[in-house]
Amino acid sequence: QANNASSSPTHTLICYKIFFTEAIFHAQELRASPIRAKPNKSTTRTIMFGGNPDSGTNLNNRYNSYQQGGSGSYVPPATTYAEKQTNVVANSLQTQHQAEEKAGAVLSQMHAQRHQLQGANDEAYKTRQVTEQARREMAEIKAKYRQKKMRLYIIIAVLSIVDFSMLLRMIRCGGSFFC
């Protein structure tokens, strides 16, 4: 509460006064006890920060670390810095190899797709050529059809003229072709 930004200076001074009063009170209790045990760091810290040294509880646990184990002896970290760095390098190499494998797989897929696209392009080119050839042949057939149609119109016209002339001759000769 002493570090609270909303507290007044008077409130802060009262909190400090209570804090120091409790610390002095606990120190006097330790001196008055029949067994004069030398306080260790955790007991002093517990007294200073409002804990109960008899119960072993500490109200402010931010000072607990792996160095303050239950027996008070030093407990080294599980791995050293060199081991950690070795693991980091090994993980990096493994990641690099996985990335290279995936890149190789992607490149082979892209190569196969390139061949598929080239094959599709060749087929499309052949189809365009066939379509163009079919268009030319259709144009030739259409031209031949027009020519035959014109010949038939000419034949029809010639036969119509011959038929009309025969009709006139029959009318002039009285029903006979020979007059």
Steps between C-alpha positions, in 0.01 A plus 500: 500500500797728550566502122139574407489807275162614633610513867575829668840583651349478851364153427841394367675620816251311718558181299878535539461566873285187543748301295801603704309458826415139410860435395631634831237301690601176329867573560430551871308171511800319354734651758262409784461136398675250727678328211729742325498372148701692251252629241572402142422706190149361449400568865629857482329553168177349636508732798576805286219438255220409741515123509482269796840339565347222712260377233756515221264693275618804314246757393729639233621212280690706246829423672460125472717348234670177412793616715285496816402137492335329796834405658660837433762347269572610146312311229667544159286549189408186307697592186801718438522789261713296259244218500222747432696652212575152365128420511420827324753425224372141467141626473610756242674234292198271525275784390736578211498137384121484521476824304738367234298178471179694462662735250621199298150353504353832392757533220426149373126575505563826317713313243222247444245779472726680251503189281123473533461865400737458205304192388174692534651790304612263223153342489340844484732597213413180313131565562535854363674364191229239446231764553667732249531217247131411554408867446690506169336175388157637594573811293599282203185288535290816519664636184438170315138506621452849355652395169272195473202712598583752225533219244160366603347850469653532153369155402156589636507828307605328175236229539236760581589693185490183291169397656347844445617500137346157448177619650492792257573274207217265599265787518605629158496157331165395642609240746777337300868554540562492128343759281 
